[in-house]
Every structure is written in structure tokens, then in C-alpha cells.
Coordinates of C-alpha atoms in Angstrom, one line a residue:
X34 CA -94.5 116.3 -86.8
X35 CA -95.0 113.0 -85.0
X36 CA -92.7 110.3 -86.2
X37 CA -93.5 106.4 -86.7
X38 CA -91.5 103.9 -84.7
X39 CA -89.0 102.3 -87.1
X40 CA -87.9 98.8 -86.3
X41 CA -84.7 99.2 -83.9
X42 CA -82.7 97.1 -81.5
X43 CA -84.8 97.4 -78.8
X44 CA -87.9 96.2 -80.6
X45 CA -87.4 92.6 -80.6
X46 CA -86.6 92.2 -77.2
X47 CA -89.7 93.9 -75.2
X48 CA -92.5 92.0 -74.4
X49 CA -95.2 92.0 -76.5
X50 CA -98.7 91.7 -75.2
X51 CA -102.1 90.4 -76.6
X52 CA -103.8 93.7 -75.9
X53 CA -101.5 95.5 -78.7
X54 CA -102.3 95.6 -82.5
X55 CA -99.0 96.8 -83.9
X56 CA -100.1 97.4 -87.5
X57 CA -103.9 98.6 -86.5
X58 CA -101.6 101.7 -83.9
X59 CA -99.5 101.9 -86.8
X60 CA -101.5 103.3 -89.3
X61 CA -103.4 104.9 -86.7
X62 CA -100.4 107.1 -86.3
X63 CA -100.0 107.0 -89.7
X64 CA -103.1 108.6 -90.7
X65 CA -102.3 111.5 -88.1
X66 CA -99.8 112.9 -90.1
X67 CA -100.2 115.1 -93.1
X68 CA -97.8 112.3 -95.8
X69 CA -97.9 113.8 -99.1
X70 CA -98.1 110.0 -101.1
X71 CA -95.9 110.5 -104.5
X72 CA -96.2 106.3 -104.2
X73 CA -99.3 104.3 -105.0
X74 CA -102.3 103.6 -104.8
X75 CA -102.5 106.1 -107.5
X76 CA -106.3 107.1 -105.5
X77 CA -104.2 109.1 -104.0
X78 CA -105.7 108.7 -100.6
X79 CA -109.0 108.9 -102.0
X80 CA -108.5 112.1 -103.9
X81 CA -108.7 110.8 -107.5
X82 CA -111.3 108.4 -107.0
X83 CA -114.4 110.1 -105.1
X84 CA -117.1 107.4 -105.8
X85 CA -114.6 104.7 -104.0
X86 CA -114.3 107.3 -101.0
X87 CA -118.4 107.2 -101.1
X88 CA -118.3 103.5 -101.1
X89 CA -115.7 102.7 -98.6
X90 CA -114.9 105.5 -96.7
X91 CA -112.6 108.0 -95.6
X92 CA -111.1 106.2 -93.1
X93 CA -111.0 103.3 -94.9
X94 CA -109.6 104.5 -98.0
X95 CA -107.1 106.5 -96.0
X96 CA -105.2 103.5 -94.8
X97 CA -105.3 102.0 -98.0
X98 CA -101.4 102.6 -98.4
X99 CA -98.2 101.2 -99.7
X100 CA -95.1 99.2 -98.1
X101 CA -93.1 102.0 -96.5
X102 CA -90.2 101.6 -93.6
X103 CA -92.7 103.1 -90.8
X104 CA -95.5 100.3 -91.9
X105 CA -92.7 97.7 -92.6
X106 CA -93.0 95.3 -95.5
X107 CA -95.1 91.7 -95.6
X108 CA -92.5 90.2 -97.8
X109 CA -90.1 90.6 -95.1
X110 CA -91.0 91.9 -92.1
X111 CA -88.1 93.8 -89.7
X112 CA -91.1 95.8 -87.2
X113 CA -94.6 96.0 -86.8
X114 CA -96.0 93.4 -89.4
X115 CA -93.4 91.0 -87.2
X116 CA -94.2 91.8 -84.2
X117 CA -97.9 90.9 -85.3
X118 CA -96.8 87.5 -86.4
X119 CA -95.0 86.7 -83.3
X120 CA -98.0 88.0 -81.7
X121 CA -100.5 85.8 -83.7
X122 CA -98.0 82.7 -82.9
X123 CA -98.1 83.2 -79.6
X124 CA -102.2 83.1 -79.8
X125 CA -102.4 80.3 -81.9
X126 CA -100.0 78.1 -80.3
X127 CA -97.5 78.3 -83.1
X128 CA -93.6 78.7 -83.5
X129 CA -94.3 81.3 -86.0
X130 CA -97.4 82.5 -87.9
X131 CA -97.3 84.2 -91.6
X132 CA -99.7 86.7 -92.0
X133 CA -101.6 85.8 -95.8
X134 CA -103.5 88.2 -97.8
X135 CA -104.2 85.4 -100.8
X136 CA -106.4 83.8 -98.8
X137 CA -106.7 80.5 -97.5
X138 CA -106.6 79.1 -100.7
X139 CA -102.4 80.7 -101.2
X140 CA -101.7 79.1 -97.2
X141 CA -102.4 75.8 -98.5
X142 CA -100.6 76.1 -101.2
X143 CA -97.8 77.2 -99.3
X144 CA -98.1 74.8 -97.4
X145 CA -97.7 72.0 -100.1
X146 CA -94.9 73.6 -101.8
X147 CA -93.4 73.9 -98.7
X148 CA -93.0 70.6 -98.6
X149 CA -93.2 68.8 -101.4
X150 CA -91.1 68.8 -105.1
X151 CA -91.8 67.4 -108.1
X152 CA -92.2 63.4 -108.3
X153 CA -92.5 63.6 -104.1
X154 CA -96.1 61.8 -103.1
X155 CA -98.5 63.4 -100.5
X156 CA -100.8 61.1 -98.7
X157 CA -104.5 63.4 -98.4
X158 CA -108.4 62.8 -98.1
X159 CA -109.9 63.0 -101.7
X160 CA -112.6 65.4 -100.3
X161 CA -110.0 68.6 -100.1
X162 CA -110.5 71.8 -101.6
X163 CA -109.7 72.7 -105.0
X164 CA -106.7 74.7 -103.5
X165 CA -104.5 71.6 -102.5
X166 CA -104.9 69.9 -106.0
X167 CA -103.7 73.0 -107.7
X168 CA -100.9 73.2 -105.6
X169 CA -100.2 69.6 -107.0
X170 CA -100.2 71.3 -110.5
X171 CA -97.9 73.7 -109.5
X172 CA -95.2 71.1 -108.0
X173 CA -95.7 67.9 -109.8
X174 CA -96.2 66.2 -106.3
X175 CA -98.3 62.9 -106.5
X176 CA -101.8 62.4 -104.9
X177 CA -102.0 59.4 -102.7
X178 CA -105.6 59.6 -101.4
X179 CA -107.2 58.3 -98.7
X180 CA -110.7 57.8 -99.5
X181 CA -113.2 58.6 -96.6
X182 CA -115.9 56.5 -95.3
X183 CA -119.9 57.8 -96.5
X184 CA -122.4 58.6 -94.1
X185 CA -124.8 57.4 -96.6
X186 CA -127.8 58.3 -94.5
X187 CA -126.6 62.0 -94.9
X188 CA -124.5 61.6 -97.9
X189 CA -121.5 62.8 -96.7
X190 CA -118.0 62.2 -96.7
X191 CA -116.1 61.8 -93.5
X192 CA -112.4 62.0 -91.6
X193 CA -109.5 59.7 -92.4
X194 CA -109.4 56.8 -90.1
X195 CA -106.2 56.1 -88.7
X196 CA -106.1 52.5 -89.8
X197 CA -106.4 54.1 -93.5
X198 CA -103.5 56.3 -93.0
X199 CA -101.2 53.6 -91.9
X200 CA -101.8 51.4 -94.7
X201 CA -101.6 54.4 -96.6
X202 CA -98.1 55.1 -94.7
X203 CA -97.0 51.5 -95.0
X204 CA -97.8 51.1 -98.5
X205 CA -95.9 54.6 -99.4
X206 CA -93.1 55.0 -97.3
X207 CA -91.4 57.1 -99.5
X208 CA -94.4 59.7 -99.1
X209 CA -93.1 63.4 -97.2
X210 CA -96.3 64.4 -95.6
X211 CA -99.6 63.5 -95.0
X212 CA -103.1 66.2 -95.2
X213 CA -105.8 66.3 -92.7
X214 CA -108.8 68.6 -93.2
X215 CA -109.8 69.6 -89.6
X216 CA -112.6 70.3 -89.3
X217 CA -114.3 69.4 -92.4
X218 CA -117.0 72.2 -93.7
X219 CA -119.5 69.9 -92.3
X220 CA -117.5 69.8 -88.9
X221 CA -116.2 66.3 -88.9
X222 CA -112.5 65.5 -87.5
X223 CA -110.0 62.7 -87.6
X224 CA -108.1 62.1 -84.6
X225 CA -105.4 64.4 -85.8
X226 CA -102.8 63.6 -82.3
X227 CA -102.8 59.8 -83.8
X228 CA -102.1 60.8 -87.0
X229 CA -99.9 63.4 -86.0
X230 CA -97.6 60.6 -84.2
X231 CA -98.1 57.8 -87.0
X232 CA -97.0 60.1 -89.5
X233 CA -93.8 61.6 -87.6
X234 CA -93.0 57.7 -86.7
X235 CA -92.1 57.5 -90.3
X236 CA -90.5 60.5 -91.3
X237 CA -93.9 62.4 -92.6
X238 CA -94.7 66.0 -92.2
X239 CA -98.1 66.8 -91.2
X240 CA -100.6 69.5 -93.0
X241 CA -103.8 70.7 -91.9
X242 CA -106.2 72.5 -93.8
X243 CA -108.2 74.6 -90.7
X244 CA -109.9 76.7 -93.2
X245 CA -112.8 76.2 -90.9
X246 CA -111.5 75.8 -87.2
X247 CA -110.0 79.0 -86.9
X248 CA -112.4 78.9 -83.4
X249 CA -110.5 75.5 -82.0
X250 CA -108.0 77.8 -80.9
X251 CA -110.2 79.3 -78.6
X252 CA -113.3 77.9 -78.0
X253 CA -113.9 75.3 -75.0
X254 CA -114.8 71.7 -75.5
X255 CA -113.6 72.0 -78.9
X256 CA -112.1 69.2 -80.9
X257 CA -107.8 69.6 -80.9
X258 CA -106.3 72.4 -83.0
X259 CA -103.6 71.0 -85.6
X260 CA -100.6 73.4 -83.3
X261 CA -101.8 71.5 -80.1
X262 CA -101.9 68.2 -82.0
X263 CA -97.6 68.8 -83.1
X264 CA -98.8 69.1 -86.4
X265 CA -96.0 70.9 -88.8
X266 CA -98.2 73.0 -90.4
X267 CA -101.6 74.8 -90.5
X268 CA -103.6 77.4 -92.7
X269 CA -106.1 79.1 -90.9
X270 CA -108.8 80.9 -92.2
X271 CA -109.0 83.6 -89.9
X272 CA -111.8 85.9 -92.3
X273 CA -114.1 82.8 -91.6
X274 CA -114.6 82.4 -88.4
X275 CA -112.4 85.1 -87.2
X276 CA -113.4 87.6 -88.0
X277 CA -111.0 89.3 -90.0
X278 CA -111.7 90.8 -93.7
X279 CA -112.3 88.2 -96.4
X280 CA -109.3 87.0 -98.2
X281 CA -106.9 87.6 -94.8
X282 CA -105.7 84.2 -93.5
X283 CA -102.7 82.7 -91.1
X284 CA -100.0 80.5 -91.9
X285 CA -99.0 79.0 -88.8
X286 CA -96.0 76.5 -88.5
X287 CA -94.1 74.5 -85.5
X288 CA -90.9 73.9 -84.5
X289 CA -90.2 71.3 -87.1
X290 CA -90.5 73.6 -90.1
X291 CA -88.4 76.6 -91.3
X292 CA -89.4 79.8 -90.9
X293 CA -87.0 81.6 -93.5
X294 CA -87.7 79.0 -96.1
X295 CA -91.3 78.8 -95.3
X296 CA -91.1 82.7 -96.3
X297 CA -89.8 82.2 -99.8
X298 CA -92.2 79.7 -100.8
X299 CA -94.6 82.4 -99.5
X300 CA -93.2 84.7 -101.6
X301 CA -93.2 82.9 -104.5
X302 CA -97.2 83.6 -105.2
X303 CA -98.1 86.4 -102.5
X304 CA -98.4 89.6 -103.4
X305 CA -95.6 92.1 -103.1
X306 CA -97.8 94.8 -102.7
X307 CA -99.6 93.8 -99.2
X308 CA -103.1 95.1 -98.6
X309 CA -102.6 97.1 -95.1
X310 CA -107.0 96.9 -95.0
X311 CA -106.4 93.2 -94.5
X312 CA -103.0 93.3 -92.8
X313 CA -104.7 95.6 -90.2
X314 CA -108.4 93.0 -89.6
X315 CA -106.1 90.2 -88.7
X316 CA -103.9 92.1 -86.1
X317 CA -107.7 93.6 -84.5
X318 CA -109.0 89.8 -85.1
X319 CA -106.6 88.4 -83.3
X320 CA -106.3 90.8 -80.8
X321 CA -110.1 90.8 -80.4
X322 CA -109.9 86.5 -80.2
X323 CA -107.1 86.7 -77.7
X324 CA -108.5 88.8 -75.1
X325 CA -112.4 87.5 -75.8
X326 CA -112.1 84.8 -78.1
X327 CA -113.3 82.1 -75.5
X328 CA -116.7 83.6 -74.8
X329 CA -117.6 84.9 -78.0
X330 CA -117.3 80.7 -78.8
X331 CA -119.0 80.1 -76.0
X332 CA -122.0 81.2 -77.2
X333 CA -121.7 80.8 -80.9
X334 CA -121.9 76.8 -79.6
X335 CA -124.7 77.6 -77.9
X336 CA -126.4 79.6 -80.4
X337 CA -126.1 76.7 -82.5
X338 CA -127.1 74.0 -80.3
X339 CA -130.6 76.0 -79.6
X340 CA -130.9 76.0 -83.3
X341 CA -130.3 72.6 -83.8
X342 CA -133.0 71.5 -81.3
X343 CA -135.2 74.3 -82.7
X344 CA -135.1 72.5 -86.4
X345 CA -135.3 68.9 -85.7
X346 CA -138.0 69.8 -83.5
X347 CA -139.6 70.8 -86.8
X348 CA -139.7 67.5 -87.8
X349 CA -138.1 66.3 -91.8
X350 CA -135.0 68.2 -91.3
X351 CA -132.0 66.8 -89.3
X352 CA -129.4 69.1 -87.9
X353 CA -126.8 66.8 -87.0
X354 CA -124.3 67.1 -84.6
X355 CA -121.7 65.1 -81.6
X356 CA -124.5 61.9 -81.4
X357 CA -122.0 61.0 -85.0
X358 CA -119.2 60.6 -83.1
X359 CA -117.7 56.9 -83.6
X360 CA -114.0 57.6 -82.4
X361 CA -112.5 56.5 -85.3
X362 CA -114.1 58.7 -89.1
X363 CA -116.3 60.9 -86.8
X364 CA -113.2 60.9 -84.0
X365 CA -114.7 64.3 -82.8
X366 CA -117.4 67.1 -83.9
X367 CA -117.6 70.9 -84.6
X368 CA -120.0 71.8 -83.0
X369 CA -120.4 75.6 -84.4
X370 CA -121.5 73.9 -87.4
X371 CA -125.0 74.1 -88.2
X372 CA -124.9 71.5 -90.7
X373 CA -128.8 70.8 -91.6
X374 CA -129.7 67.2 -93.8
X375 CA -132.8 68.3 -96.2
X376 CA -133.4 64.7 -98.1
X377 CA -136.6 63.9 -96.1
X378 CA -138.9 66.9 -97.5
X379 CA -138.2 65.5 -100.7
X380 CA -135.4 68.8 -101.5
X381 CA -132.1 69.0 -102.1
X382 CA -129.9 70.9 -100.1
X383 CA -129.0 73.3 -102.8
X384 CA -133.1 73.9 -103.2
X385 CA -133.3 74.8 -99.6
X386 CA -130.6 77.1 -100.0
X387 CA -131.8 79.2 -103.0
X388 CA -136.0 79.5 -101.7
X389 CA -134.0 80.8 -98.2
X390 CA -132.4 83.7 -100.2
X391 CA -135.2 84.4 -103.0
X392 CA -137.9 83.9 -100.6
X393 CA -137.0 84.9 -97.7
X394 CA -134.0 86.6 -97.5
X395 CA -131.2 84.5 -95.7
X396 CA -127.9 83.4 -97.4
X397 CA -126.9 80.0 -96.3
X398 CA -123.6 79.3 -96.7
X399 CA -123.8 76.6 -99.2
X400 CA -126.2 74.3 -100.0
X401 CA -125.2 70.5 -102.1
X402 CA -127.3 67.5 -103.1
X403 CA -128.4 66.9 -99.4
X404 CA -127.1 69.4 -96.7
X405 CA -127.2 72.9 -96.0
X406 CA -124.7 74.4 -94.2
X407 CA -125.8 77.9 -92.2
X408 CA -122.2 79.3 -90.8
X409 CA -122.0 80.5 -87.5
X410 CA -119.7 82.6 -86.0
X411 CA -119.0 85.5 -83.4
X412 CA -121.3 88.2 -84.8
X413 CA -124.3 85.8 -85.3
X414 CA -127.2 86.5 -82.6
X415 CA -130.1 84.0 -81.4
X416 CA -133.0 86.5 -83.2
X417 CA -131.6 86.0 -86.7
X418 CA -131.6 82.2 -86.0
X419 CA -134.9 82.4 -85.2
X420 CA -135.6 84.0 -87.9
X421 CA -133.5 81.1 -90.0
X422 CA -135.5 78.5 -87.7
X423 CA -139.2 79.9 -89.1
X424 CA -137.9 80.2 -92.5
X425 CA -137.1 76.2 -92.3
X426 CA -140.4 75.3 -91.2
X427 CA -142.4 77.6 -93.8
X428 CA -140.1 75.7 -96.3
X429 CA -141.0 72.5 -95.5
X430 CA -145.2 73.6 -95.1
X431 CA -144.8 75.0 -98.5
X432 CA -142.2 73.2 -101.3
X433 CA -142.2 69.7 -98.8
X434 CA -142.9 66.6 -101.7
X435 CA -141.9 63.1 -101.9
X436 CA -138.2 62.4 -102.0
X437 CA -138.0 59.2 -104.2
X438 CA -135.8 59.6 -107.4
X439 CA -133.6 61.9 -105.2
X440 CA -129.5 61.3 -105.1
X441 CA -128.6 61.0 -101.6
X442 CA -124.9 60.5 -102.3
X443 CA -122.3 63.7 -102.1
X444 CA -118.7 61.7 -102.5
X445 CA -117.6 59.4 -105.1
X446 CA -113.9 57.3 -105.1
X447 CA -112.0 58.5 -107.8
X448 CA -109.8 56.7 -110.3
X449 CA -107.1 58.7 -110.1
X450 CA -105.1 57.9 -113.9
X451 CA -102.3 60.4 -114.1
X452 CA -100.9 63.2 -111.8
X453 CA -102.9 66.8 -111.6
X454 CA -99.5 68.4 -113.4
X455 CA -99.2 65.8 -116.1
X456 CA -103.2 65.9 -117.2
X457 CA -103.1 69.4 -116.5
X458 CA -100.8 70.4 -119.0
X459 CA -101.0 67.5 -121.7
X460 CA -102.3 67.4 -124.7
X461 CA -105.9 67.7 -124.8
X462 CA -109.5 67.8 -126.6
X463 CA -113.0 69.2 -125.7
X464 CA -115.9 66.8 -125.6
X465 CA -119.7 66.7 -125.3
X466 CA -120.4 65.9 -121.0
X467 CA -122.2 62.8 -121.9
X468 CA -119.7 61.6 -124.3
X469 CA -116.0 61.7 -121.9
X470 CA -117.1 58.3 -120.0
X471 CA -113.8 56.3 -119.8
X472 CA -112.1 59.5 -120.4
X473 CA -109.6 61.2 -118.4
X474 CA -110.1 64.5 -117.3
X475 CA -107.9 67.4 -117.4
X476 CA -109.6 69.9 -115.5
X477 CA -111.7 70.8 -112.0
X478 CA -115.2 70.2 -111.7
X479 CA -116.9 71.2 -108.7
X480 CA -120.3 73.1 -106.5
X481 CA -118.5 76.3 -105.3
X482 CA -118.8 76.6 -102.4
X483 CA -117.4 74.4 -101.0
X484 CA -114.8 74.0 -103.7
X485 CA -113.7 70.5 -103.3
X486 CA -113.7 68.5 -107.0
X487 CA -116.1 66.5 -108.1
X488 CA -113.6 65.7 -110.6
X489 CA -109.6 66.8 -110.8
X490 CA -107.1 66.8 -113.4
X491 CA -106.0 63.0 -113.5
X492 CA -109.2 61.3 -113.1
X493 CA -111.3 59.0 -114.5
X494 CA -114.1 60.0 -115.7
X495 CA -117.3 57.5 -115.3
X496 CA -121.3 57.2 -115.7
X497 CA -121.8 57.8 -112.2
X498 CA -119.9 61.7 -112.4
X499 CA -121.5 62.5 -115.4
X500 CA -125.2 61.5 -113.7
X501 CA -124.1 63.3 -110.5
X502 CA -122.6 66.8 -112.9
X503 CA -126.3 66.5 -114.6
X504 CA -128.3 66.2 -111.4
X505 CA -126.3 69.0 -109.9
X506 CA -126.4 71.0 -112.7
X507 CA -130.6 70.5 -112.8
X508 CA -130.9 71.2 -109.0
X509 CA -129.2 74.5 -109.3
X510 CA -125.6 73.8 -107.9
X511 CA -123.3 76.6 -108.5
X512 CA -120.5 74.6 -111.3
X513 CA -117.3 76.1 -111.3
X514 CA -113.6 74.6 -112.6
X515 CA -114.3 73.9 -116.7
X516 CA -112.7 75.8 -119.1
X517 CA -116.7 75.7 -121.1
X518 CA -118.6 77.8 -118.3
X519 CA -121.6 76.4 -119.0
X520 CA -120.5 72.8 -118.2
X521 CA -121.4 71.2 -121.9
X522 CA -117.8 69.9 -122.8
X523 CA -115.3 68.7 -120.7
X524 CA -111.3 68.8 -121.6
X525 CA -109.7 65.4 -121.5
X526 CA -106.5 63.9 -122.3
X527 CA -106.3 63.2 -126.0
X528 CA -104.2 60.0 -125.5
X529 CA -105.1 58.2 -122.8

């Protein structure tokens, strides 16, 4: 019977190469032996469970195995689930890198807690997803946010500008790291290196949320990746534009951080029973970005470019793209973004996005009060944007009607009352919507995707949210976060 490698004093010392996929060859071997599994899954390799074999596979279902010493163990990794984080470190430009199977959303919040304790302050942009405020909840760290500028032509909110960190950093000294989305989900960067040094200068850790710039790594021309920029820490979401399996994601962190600490707060919330389906799509993902990662990007940019000249040549719509770039709020652009503005044919974003799929059968990625987003990545090909492209203009012949009476603005500052922990889990009372003005909130309110609050546990809540829940709720936006589903009541705090 063929025997799998167990980890051994040699293996640490040869040289790996971006060609291997340790876990992938792994269970490859793995699922050339005849294992009787008295372990779980209780499927039992698929044997108890025939319709999930139909569904998923042989193969597939196969794999779907437990920790065991010849497949190593995520919660601490001795052979091949090391070897294919040192492996995806070395492709990412990393010290180390954490293979995550919570998704991006349990990186960031590793990230955080990583970092920050109770009572510690964290300077961020307001405009982060959900994920990062929870992990607030979690430690009892304190929000100090950094409101970004409006494009109020397209209604969206932008990157930090360095001259708001620093009086951010100068009026919180006492702060232990400082956020930066990069990109945004509508592709728009800070200038991270700047920030990187400013924050470092005084003491400050930095964090990037790369949920969506898993491509920077690789692609040419791109705006700076947060490893190439010294930043401490990044979460990568490699199932976006990676193409791994959803919910698989990377932890990557440099020099300044520690690995074997990093690990426990890992371990804190990840799962201790790893799934190998996703373990195995990020080895193969980053394998298959290592070796061809730069010209798959290649022409994803210029797949997306084409389309962009394709849709403003349509006329109403504006796919915007570098021509924002001011060096300091739009300090660089994403240009694998299709980010498309829909104001001017008199629709919201979120309108475009639900005729696309009921008419015509495209899923946009999301769609808010004045943007769609379409989501390219390496498995997109010019015919089905052509097909997106037709489906745009036949929108606008069709539903086009005059825009007045429309909100144009996405991003409002928040009054930020209490800390997410203490409103979280204080005392509270439910509400009629229309009747919390002046209240504080003590839960999330946001369009999912892309998940970042319209209001968080902490916050104020005024006229102008309630108007903007309303109008979001009328034009179709998918409302996740309140405890009341259907978005009628509101918790607040009952004291404050």
C-alpha cells in the first residue's frame, strides 16, 4: 500500500517550488489508497449520503476528509498545510501567510484582535465592512474613524487622505494601528506606502483589508499591494479574485508581527475541523496565480477597459476608471473594476442590477443607490461582456426616465456615541424605523453586498439614515444586520 509523506526532518529544509501544491498531491495520494474512514464526515466518503455524491461528485466528495497526520492539521500545521503557507508567503510577498477557511470576513477579524485589546483605539475609514466592526464587538477596541471624502458626482465614498490620517495620528497617539481598505469594492486606493511610514513613525501597526486586490499581487501596472507597501498585516480574499472556492481566504503578515501568536488569535474563531475542499482551491489558486497569474491580469484589465469604452460609448452610463485619480483620496485605481454610475437614466444602481438578472440573465455583483459593480476576474471572457454591454443599452432604451427626486448620495458621517461592544450588549428596546431619530443604535444596518454599515452599533441615529434605509429599502436593496428582518424596528440603547 502506498504510504503518505509524514512531516520529517528533512521536510523543512528542501526547497519548495511554485509549481508544487502540497495539500492538492496530498490528497491525490490520499484518494489512491483504499482508507477505511472510522472518523468523520459521517458521509462516509459519500456512502451514506448518495444525493450529495449526485450533487458534488465523487471526486469531490471523496476528499472531503478529516485532520489526520498524513494531511496534517490547519490548527497547527507540522507538513503539507505548512509547506503551503510558506509557499503562499513566498507568492504574496509575505513573512508568513495563514491559510483561512472563515472567509475573509474571520482574516480581518484576526487581524484586529491580533492587535488590539479592550479599551485600545483603532484609527479606520468609516466605509469598512461589517467584519471589522464586529471584531470591535468582540474586543472592546474603540473606533477612531476617518471619514472619506464623497465623489458626489458618483456618490461614492473614497480613500483616506494622508493629511486625515496624521491628524487622526496626532490627535490619538495612544492609538495601536491604523486600517486601510485597498482597494475599495469600487477600486479606489489611498496611498498605502505614506500611510504605511506615518503610521510606523508613531508606533502604529498597519491593517489592510485586500478583500478585493487579491490580483495586486500579480497583475502589472497595478496599484501597491499592502506586503510591498511594509504593511503589518493583510487579509486577502483569494475566492474573489483568485480563484479559489468561496469562503477560502489568506492571512498574510510581515516581519513585524508574530507568527505563533498570530496563530492563536486564529484559533480562537477558526474552525478546528478544516475543510480540505477549500484547503486544497487555495494551494491550486495560488499555484495557478504563481506560475500564470500575471497574464491571466493582463487581460482581465483589458477585458475591462474594452468594456468600459463599450458602455460610456452608450451614452447615460459612466464606467469610471484612472481619469479619478487626484493623488491624494483617489491616490491610485483598480482598474479590474468595472464600476458602472447609473444616475443619469433616471435608475438606481440596485434597479439596473435586478432588470440584468430578471431580464436578462446576468448577475452583477451588487448594485446600490447609484453604481453597479460587474466583477471581473480570471475566468471572465470578452463575449459574455458583450453580452453584459448589449444588455446595458437595451436597459437604458427600455426602463431610461428622468432622474430628478433621485438620492445620489451612498456615504453618510456618522456620529459615533458609544463603542460597538458597549451598544452592542447594553440594555436595549425595539422601535418603529421612523421613530429612533436622536436614538442610538445597537445594531448593523447595511445593502449586502457590500456589507459595509449604513449604521453600526454606537451610532447616532438621524433623519437623513432613516430617509436613506427607506429609499433603499423602496429601490430594492438587499437590507441585512437588524435583529427585525424586515427592517420595521430598530434596537437602540434604552438610556442614552
Amino acid at each position: 500500500m502506498e504510504k503518505l509523506p509524514i512531516d520529517d526532518e528533512n521536510s523543512a529544509a528542501r526547497r519548495l517550488s511554485q509549481e508544487e501544491a502540497p495539500i492538492y498531491e496530498a490528497l491525490k495520494r490520499f484518494r489512491r489508497m483504499r482508507i477505511v474512514p472510522f472518523d468523520v464526515p459521517g458521509h462516509k466518503h459519500g456512502r451514506g449520503n448518495p444525493e450529495l455524491v449526485e450533487l458534488l461528485g465523487e471526486k469531490c466528495v471523496g476528499i472531503d476528509v478529516n485532520s489526520m497526520k498524513p494531511l496534517d492539521n490547519l490548527c497547527h500545521p507540522v507538513s503539507v498545510i505548512r509547506e503551503a503557507e510558506e509557499l503562499a508567503a513566498e507568492a504574496f510577498h509575505a513573512n508568513h501567510a495563514f491559510l483561512m477557511v472563515g472567509g475573509t470576513t474571520s482574516a480581518v477579524q484576526a487581524m484586529v484582535l491580533s492587535c488590539c485589546k479592550k479599551g485600545d483605539k483603532i484609527i479606520l475609514p468609516r466605509n469598512v465592512h461589517r467584519s471589522v466592526i464586529n471584531a470591535l464587538v468582540l474586543c472592546g477596541a474603540k473606533p477612531v474613524y476617518v471619514n472619506p471624502d464623497v465623489d458626489k458626482n458618483l456618490g461614492i465614498s473614497l480613500g483616506m487622505r494622508v493629511s486625515q490620517v496624521e491628524q487622526a495620528i496626532i490627535s490619538h497617539p495612544d492609538a495601536v494601528a491604523v486600517l486601510v481598505n485597498n482597494p475599495t469594492y469600487y477600486g479606489i486606493c489611498s496611498d498605502l506606502r505614506t500611510i504605511v511610514k506615518l503610521a510606523h513613525d508613531h508606533g502604529m501597526k498597519v491593517l489592510a483589508d485586500e478583500a478585493h486586490g487579491t490580483h495586486l499581487y500579480f497583475g502589472e501596472n497595478m496599484p501597491v499591494s499592502a506586503m510591498d507597501a511594509g504593511a503589518d498585516m493583510s487579509s486577502v480574499s483569494m475566492h474573489k479574485s483568485g480563484g479559489s472556492l468561496t469562503q477560502s481566504s489568506l492571512l498574510l503578515i510581515g516581519s513585524n508581527m508574530n507568527e505563533g501568536h498570530v496563530r492563536q488569535i486564529i484559533n480562537l474563531t477558526q474552525t478546528t475541523s478544516g475543510s480540505y475542499l477549500l484547503l486544497s482551491s487555495l494551494d491550486i489558486s495560488r499555484r495557478n496565480l504563481a506560475l500564470r497569474g500575471r497574464e491571466s491580469f493582463a487581460k482581465v484589465i483589458e477585458i475591462a477597459d474594452y468594456a468600459r469604452g463599450e458602455i460610456n460609448a452608450i451614452g447615460g452610463y459612466y464606467a469610471f476608471s484612472r481619469e479619478l485619480i487626484n493623488g491624494n483620496s483617489i491616490y491610485d485605481f483598480d482598474s479590474t473594476k468595472l464600476s458602472v454610475h447609473t444616475l443619469e437614466i433616471g435608475l438606481a444602481g440596485i434597479e439596473v442590477y435586478d432588470i440584468l438578472r430578471d431580464e436578462y440573465d446576468i448577475q452583477i455583483e451588487f448594485g446600490d443607490i447609484g453604481n453597479i459593480l460587474a466583477y471581473l476576474s480570471i475566468g471572465d471572457r470578452r463575449q459574455e461582456v458583450e453580452r453584459l454591454v448589449s444588455a446595458l443599452a437595451e436597459v437604458k432604451r427600455c426602463y431610461q426616465k428622468d432622474k430628478a427626486g433621485m438620492l445620489t448620495q451612498e456615504y453618510m458621517d456618522p456620529y459615533v456615541v458609544t463603542t460597538p461592544q458597549e451598544s452592542f450588549y447594553a440594555e436595549k428596546e425595539s422601535l418603529p424605523l421612523e421613530a429612533t431619530e436622536g436614538r442610538v443604535c445597537s445594531e448593523f444596518v447595511m445593502c449586502y453586498p457590500p456589507g459595509i454599515p449604513i449604521l453600526a452599533p454606537g451610532e447616532m441615529i438621524t433623519k437623513g439614515i432613516i430617509e436613506y434605509i427607506l429609499y433603499a429599502k423602496e429601490k430594492g436593496c438587499s437590507m441585512t444586520g437588524p435583529e427585525d428582518a424586515d427592517i420595521e424596528y430598530l434596537n437602540v440603547l434604552k438610556h442614552v
